[in-house]
Coordinates of C-alpha atoms in Angstrom, one line a residue:
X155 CA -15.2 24.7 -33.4
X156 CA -15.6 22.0 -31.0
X157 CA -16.1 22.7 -27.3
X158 CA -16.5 21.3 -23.9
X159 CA -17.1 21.7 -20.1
X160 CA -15.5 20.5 -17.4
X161 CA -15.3 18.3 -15.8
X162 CA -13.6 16.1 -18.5
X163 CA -13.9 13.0 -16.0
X164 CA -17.1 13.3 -13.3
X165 CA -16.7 12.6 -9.9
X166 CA -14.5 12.1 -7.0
X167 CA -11.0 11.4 -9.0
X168 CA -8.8 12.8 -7.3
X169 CA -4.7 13.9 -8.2
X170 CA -4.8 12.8 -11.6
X171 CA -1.5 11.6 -13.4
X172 CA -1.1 11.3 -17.0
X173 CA 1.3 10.5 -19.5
X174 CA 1.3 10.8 -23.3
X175 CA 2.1 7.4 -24.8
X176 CA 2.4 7.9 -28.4
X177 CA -1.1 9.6 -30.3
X178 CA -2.8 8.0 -26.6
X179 CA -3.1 9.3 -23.5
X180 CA -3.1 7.7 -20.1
X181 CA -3.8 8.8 -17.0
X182 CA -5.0 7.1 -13.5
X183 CA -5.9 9.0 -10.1
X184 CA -6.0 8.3 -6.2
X185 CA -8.2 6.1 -5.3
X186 CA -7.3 5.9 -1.6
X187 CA -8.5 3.1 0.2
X188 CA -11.1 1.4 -2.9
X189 CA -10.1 -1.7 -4.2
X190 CA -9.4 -2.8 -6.9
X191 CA -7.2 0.7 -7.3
X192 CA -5.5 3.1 -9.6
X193 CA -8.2 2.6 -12.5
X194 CA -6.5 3.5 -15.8
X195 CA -8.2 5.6 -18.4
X196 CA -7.3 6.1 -22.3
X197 CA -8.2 9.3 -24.6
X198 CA -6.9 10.6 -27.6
X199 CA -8.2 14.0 -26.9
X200 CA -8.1 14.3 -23.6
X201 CA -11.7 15.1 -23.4
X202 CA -13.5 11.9 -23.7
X203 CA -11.8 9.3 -22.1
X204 CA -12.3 5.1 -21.8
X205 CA -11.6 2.7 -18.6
X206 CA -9.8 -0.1 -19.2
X207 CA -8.2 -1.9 -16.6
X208 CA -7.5 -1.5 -12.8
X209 CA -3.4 -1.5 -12.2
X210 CA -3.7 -2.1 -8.4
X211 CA -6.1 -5.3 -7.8
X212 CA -4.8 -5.7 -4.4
X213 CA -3.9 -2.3 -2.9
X214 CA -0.9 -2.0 0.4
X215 CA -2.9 0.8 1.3
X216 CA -4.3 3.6 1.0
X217 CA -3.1 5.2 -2.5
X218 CA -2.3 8.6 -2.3
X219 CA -1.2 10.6 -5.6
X220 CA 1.6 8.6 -7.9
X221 CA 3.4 9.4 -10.9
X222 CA 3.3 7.4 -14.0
X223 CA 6.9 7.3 -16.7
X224 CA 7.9 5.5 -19.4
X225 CA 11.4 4.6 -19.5
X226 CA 12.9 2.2 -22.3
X227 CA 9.4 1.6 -23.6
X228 CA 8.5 0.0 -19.8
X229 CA 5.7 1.8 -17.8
X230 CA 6.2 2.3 -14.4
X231 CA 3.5 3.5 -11.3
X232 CA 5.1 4.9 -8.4
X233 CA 2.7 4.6 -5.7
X234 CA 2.8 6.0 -2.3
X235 CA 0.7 3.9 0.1
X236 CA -0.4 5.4 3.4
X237 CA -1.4 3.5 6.8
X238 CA -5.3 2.1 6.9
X239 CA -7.4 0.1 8.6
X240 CA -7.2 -3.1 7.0
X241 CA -3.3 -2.8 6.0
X242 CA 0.5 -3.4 8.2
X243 CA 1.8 -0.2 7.0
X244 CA 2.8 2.2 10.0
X245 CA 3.6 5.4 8.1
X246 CA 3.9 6.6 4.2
X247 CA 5.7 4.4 2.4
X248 CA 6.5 4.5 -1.7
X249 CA 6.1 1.6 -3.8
X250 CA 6.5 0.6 -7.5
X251 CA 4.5 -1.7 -10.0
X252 CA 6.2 -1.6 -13.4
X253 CA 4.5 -3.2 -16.7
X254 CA 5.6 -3.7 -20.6
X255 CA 2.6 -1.9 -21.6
X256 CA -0.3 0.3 -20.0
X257 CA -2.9 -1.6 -20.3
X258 CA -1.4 -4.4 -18.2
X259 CA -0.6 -7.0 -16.9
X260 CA 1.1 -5.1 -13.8
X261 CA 3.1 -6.4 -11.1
X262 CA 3.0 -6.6 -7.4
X263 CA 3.7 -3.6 -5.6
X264 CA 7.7 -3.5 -4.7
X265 CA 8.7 -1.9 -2.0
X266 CA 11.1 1.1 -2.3
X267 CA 11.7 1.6 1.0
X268 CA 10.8 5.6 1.0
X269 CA 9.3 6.4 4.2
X270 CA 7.6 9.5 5.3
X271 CA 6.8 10.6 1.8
X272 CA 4.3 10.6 -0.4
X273 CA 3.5 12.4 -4.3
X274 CA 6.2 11.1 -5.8
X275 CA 7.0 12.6 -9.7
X276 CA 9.5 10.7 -11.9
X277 CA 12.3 12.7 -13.7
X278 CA 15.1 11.0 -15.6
X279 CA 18.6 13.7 -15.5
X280 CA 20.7 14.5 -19.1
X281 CA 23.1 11.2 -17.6
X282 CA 20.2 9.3 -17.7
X283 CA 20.1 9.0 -14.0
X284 CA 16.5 8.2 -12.2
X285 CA 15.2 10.3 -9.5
X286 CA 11.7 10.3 -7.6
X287 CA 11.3 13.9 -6.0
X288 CA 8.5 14.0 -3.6
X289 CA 6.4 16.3 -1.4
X290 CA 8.4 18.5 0.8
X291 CA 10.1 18.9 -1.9
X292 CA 12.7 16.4 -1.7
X293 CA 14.3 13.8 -4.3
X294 CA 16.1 10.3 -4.0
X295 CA 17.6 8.7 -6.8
X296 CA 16.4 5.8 -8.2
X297 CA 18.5 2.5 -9.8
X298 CA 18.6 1.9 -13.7
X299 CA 15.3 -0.8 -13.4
X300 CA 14.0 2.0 -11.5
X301 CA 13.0 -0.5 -8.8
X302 CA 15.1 0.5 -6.1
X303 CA 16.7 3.4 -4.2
X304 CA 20.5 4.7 -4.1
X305 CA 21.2 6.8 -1.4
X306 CA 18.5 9.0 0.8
X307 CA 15.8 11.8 0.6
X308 CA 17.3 14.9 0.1
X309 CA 15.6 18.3 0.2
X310 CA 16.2 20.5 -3.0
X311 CA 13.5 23.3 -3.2
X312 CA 11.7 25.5 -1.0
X313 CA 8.9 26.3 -3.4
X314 CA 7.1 29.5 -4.1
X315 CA 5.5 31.5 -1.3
X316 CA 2.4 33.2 -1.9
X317 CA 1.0 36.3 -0.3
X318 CA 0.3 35.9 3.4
X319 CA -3.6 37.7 2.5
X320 CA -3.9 34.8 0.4
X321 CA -7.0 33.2 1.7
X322 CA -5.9 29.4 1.9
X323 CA -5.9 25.8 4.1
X324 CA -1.8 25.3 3.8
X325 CA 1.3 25.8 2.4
X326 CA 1.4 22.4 1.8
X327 CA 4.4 21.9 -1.2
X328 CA 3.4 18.8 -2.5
X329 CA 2.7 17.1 -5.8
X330 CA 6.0 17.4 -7.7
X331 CA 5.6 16.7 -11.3
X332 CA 8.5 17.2 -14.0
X333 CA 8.5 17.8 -17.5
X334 CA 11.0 18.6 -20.5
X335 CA 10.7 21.5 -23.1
X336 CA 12.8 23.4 -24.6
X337 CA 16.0 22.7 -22.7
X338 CA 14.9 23.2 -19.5
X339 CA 13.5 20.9 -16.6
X340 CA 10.0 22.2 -15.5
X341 CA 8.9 21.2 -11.9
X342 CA 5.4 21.8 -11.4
X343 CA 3.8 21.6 -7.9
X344 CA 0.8 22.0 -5.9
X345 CA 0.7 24.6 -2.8
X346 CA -2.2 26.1 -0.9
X347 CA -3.5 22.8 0.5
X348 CA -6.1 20.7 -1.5
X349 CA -9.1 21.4 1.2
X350 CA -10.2 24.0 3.3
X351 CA -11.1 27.5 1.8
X352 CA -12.1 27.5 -2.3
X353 CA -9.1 30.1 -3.1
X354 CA -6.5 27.3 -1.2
X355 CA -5.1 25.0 -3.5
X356 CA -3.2 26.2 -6.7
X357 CA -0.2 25.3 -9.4
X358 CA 3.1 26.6 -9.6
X359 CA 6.2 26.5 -11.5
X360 CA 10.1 26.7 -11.3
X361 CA 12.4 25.6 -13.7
X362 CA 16.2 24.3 -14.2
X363 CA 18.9 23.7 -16.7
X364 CA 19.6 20.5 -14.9
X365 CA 17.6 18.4 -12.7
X366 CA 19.9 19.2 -10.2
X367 CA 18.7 22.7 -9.7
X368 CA 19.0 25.0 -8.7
X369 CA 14.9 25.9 -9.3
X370 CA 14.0 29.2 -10.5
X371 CA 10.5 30.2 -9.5
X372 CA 8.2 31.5 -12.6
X373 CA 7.8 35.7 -12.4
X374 CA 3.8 34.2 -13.4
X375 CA 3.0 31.9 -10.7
X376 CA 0.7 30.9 -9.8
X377 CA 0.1 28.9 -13.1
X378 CA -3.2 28.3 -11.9
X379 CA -5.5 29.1 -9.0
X380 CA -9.1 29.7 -8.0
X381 CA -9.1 33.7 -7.3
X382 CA -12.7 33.9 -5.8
X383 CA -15.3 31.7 -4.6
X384 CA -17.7 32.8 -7.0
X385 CA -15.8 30.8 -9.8
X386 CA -17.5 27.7 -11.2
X387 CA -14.1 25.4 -10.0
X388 CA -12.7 25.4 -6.2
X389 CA -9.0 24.4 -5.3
X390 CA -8.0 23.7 -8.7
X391 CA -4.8 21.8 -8.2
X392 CA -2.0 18.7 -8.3
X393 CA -1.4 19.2 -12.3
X394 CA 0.0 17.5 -15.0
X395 CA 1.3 19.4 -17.8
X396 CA 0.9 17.2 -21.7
X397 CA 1.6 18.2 -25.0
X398 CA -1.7 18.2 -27.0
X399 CA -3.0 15.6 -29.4
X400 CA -1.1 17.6 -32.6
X401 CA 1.5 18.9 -31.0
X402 CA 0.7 22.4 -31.4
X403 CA -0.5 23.2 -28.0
X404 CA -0.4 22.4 -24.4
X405 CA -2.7 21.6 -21.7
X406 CA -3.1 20.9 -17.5
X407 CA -5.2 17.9 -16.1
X408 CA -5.8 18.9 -12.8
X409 CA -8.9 18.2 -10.1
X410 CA -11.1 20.7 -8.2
X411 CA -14.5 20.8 -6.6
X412 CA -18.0 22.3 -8.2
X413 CA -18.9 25.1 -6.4
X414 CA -21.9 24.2 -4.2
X415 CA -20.9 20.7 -5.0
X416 CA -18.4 19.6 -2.9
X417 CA -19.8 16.2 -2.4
X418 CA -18.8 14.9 -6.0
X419 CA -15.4 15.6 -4.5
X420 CA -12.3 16.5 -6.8
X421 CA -13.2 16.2 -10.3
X422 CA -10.7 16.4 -12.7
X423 CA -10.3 19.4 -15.0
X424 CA -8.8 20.3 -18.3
X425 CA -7.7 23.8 -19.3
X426 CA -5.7 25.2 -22.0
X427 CA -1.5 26.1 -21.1
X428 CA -0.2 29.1 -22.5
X429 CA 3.4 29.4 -22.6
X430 CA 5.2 33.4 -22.2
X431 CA 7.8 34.9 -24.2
X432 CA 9.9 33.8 -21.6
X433 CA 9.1 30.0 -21.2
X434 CA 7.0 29.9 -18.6
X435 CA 3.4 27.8 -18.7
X436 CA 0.3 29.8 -17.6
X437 CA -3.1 28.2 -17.3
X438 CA -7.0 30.0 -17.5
X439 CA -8.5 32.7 -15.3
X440 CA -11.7 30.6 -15.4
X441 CA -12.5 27.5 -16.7
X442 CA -16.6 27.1 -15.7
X443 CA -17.7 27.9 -19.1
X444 CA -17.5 26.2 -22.9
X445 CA -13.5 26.1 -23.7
X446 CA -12.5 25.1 -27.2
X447 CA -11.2 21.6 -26.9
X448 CA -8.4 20.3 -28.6
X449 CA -7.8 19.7 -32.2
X450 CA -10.1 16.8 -33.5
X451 CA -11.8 16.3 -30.5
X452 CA -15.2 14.4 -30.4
X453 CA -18.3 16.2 -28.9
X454 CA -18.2 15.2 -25.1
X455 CA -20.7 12.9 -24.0
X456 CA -23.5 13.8 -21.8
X457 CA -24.3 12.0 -18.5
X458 CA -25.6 8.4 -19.1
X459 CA -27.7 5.8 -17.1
X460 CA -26.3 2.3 -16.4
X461 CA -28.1 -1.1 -15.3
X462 CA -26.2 -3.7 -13.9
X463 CA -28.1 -6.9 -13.8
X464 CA -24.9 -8.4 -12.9
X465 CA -24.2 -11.1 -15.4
X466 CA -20.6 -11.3 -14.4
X467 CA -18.7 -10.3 -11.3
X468 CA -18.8 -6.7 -11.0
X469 CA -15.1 -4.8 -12.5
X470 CA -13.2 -1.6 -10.9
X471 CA -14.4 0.8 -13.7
X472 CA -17.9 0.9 -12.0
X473 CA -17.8 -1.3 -8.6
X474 CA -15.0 -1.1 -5.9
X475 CA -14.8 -2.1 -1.9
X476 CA -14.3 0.5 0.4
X477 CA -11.7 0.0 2.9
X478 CA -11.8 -3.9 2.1
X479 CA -9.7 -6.1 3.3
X480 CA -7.1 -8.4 2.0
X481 CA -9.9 -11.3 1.2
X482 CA -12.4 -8.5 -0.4
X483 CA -12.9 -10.3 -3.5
X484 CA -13.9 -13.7 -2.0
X485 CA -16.9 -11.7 -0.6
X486 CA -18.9 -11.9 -3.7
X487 CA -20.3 -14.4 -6.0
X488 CA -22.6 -14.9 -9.0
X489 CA -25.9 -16.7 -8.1
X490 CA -29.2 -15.1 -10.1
X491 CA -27.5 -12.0 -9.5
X492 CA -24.6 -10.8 -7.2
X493 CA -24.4 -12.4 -3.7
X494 CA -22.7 -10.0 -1.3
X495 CA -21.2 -12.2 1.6
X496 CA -22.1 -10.1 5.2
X497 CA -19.2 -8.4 7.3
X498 CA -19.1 -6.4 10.4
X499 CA -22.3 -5.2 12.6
X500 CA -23.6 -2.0 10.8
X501 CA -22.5 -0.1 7.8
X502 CA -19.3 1.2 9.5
X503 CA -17.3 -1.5 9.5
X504 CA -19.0 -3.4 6.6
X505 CA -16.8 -2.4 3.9
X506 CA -19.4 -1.8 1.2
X507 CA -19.1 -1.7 -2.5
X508 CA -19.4 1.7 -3.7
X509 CA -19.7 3.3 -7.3
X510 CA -18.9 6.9 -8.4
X511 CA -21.7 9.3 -8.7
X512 CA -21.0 12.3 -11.3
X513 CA -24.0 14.3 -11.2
X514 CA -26.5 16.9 -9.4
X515 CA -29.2 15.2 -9.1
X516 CA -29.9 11.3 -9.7
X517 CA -31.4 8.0 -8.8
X518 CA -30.3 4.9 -7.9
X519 CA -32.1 1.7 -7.6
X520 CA -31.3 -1.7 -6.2
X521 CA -33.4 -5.1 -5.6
X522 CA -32.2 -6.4 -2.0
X523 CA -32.6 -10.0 -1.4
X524 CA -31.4 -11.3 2.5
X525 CA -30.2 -14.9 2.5
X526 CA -29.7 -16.5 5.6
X527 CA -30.5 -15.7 9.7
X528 CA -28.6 -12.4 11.3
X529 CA -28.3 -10.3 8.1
X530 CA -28.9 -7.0 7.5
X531 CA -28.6 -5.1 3.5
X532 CA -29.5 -2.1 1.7
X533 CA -28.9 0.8 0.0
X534 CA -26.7 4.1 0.9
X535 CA -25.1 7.2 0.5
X536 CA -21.7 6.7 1.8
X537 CA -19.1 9.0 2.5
X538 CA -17.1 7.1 5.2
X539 CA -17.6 4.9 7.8
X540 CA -18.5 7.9 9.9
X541 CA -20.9 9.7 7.9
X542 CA -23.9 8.1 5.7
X543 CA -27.1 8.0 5.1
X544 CA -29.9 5.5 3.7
X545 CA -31.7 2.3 4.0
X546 CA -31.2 -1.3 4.7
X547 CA -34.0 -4.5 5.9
X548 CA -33.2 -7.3 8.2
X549 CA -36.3 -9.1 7.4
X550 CA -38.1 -7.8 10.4
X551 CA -38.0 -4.0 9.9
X552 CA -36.6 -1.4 8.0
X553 CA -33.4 1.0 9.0
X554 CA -33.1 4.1 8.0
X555 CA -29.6 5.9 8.6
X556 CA -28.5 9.8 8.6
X557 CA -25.2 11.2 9.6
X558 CA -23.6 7.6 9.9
X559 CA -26.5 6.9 12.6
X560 CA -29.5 5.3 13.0
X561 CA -32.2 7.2 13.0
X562 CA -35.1 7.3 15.6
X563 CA -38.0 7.4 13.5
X564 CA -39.3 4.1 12.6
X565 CA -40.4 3.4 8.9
X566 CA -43.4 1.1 8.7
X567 CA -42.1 -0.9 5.7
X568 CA -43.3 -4.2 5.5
X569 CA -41.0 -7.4 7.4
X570 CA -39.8 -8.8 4.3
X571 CA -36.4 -10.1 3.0
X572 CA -36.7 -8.8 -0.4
X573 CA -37.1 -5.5 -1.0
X574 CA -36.8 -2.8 -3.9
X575 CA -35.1 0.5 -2.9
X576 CA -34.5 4.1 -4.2
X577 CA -32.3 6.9 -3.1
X578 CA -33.4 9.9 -5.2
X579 CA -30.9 13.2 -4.8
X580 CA -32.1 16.0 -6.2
X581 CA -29.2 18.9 -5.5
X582 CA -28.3 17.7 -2.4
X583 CA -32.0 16.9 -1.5
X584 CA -32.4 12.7 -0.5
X585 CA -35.9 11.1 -1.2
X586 CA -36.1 7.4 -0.3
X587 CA -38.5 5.2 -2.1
X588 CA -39.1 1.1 -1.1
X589 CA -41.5 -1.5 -2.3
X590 CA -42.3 -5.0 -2.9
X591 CA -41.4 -6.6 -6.5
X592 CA -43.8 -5.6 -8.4
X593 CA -45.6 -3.8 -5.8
X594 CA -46.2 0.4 -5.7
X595 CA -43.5 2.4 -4.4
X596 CA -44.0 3.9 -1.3
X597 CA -42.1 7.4 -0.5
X598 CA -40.3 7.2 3.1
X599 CA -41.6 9.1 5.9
X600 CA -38.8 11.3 5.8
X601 CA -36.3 13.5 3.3
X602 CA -32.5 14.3 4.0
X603 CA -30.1 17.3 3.3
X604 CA -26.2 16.0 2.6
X605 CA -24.6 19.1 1.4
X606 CA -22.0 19.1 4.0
X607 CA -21.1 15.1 3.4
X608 CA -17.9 16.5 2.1
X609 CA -14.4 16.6 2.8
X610 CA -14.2 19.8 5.2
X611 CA -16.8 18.2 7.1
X612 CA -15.3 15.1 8.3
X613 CA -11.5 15.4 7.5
X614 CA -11.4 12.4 4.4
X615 CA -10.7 13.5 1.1
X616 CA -13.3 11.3 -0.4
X617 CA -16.9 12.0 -1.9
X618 CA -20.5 10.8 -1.4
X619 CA -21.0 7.4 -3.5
X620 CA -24.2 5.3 -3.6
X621 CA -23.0 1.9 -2.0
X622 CA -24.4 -1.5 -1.6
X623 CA -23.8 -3.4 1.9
X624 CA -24.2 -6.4 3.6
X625 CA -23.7 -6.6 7.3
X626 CA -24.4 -10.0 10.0
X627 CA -23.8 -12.7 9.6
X628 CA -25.0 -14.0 6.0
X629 CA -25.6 -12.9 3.0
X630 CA -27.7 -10.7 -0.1
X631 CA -28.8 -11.1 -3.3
X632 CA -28.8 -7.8 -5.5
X633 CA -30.5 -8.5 -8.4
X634 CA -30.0 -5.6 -10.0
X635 CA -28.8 -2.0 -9.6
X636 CA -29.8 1.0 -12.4
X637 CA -28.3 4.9 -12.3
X638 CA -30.3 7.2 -13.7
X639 CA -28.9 10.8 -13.8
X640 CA -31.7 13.5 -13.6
X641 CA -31.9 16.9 -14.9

């Protein structure tokens, strides 16, 4: 018997949404304000699963939770976009890119002209009549391309209630996805709120004989839920419901945090569906442990080390911008490594290229070059532009950040441009190494504690990701960067 742990997919991936496209699966997540967005990931077991391309190069927004469908043998995204920084949008607002096949190429975003709403799930009626239903939850029907609206949001369920006692953040109805079996329309939500206390976020169900309603709450909600904090998985939540790899089973993608570990943000889960006597999906008690995985699943991989040494300009399955805007991409450029052109005065406004970290513990390295006067580059722990910590030069001194400040304490590294640096975090413990090519490393003076860099902290939904950043002026050269996770 083959088994595995979750999480199936590391890291802060937030909202998956998945679709079974013939013996493949896809699925992509919210990637909020990164760019490029919406990476897309392929399995065949739902277990181990691939990156292949990015769908959303050049995001509106920030990308909240979408809904993927296949209609005709065409692929469709539907994206909700929410206002940021670097973007015109002035409230939610639902979009569509639409493709012949999943791996691309996609198109530019089209504008539905949904406002107000976000989560959108796909659901094509017995007349073959299109409809987006949203948070809320509300529905709007959708044209025969699927590229446009008819008519206007409508609300058609009130969702299930749970106990008042029920320790949770929100009611929160949101994350509407819809599914077929067995003659009945199954519309599977999210309540509870996807932050806030571990016990808050959970799955439900209600079904129909027609997408029209009315929606009949399941006797055996909630489908899924964390019941106590003591449980390996918090907020488990915003599934997806798939037939499995035979056809023989089913099974729910959904994201949670790590107890204690809250700082990887919303990983994404896999469990095991169940379905009653009387047709109604339940998930696990408790998936922390060794599940059995799916029929002819491959052993899951265990966590691996990467060097980038960038030969070629970095892709979206390991390297995205936060908060970038619209001219991101003209930013960087290959010369004896990557050359990070400088923006804004510190690392809060400096957009900085950020990669997912999966693990506990691990180390990150990175060779820092400055080119040209007024510049200022390094190495970080970033959550936000509020809340970071780390190490940059300027070719006079070295900065040392904590809690998106600078701190106090000088560091008496020496006034070079070029610089190797390492951010060792070990369970939430930061070590910070430095040194000259070549040269010793040299432990800095001081060690940080980021285990409330999370989402209840400061509001965002994001995680802590080691970033590179450039800020003045000019430039910097990173040579190279190497992730090493550590046990």
């Amino acid at each position: 018997m083959t088994t595995f742990r979750n999480p199936v997919l590391g890291g802060d991936r937030p909202d998956p949404a998945v679709i079974k496209v013939g013996d493949e699966y896809w699925m992509t997540y919210s990637s909020f304000e990164s760019a490029p967005g919406l990476p897309l990931y392929r399995s065949r077991d739902l277990v181990t699963w691939e990156y292949v391309t990015a769908a959303l190069p050049h995001p509106v927004g920030s990308t909240f939770a979408v809904d993927i469908a296949e209609v005709d043998g065409r692929f469709f995204i539907y994206i909700p976009f929410v206002p940021a920084s670097w973007s015109s949008l002035t409230e939610p607002s639902i979009f569509v890119i639409h493709a012949d096949a999943m791996e691309g190429p996609w198109s530019e975003p089209i504008d539905l002209g949904i406002r107000g709403a976000i989560d959108p799930g796909h659901a094509v009626g017995d007349d073959g009549t299109r409809y987006l239903f949203t948070n809320g939850i509300r529905r709007i029907a959708l044209s025969a391309d699927g590229l446009s609206t008819v008519g206007e949001l409508e609300h058609v369920y009130d969702g299930w209630h749970y106990p008042d006692e029920w320790i949770t953040e929100a009611y929160a109805l949101e994350g509407p996805k819809l599914l077929r079996k067995d003659g009945w329309f199954y519309l599977i939500s999210a309540v509870g709120g996807t932050g806030g206390p571990p016990t808050g976020h959970m799955v439900i169900a209600a079904r129909s004989r027609s997408v029209d309603g009315p929606w009949e709450n399941s006797p055996h909600n909630p489908v899924t839920r964390t019941t106590d904090a003591a449980q390996a998985w918090w907020s488990r939540g915003h599934a997806t419901l798939v037939p499995g790899p035979t056809g023989d089973g089913w099974w729910m993608l959904s994201h949670g945090y790590e107890n204690g570990y809250r700082t990887l943000g919303r990983q994404i889960l896999l469990e095991p569906v169940t379905w009653t006597d009387d047709g109604w999906p339940v998930g696990a008690d408790d998936i922390g442990g060794d599940l059995e995985a799916p029929a002819g699943a491959a052993p899951q991989a265990q966590p691996a080390s990467w060097t980038d040494d960038f030969a070629a300009l970095p892709s979206g399955e390991r390297w995205t911008f936060h908060a970038p805007g619209p001219d991101a991409a003209a930013r960087l450029r290959l010369d004896h490594g990557l050359v990070l052109a400088a923006k804004g005065s510190s690392p809060s406004d400096t957009s900085p290229l950020v990669t997912i970290a999966p693990d506990h513990s691990y180390e990150i390295e990175a060779d820092v070059e400055l080119l040209g006067d007024d510049t200022e580059a390094g190495l970080l722990l970033f959550f936000n532009d509020r809340l970071y910590v780390g190490i940059g030069i300027d070719g006079e001194r070295m900065l040392t950040y904590f809690g998106g400040h600078p701190h106090h304490r000088p560091e008496p590294a020496p006034p070079v441009r070029r610089l190797q640096l390492r951010i060792r975090t070990i369970e939430h413990i930061v070590e910070i190494h430095y040194r000259e090519p070549g040269g010793a490393w040299t432990r800095h003076g001081l060690r940080f504690e980021v285990s409330g860099y999370h989402a209840n902290t400061v509001g965002d939904l994001l995680s802590l990701r080691p970033a590179l950043y450039a800020t003045g002026s000019g430039s910097a050269r990173f040579r190279c960067v190497s992730y090493r996770p550590l046990s």
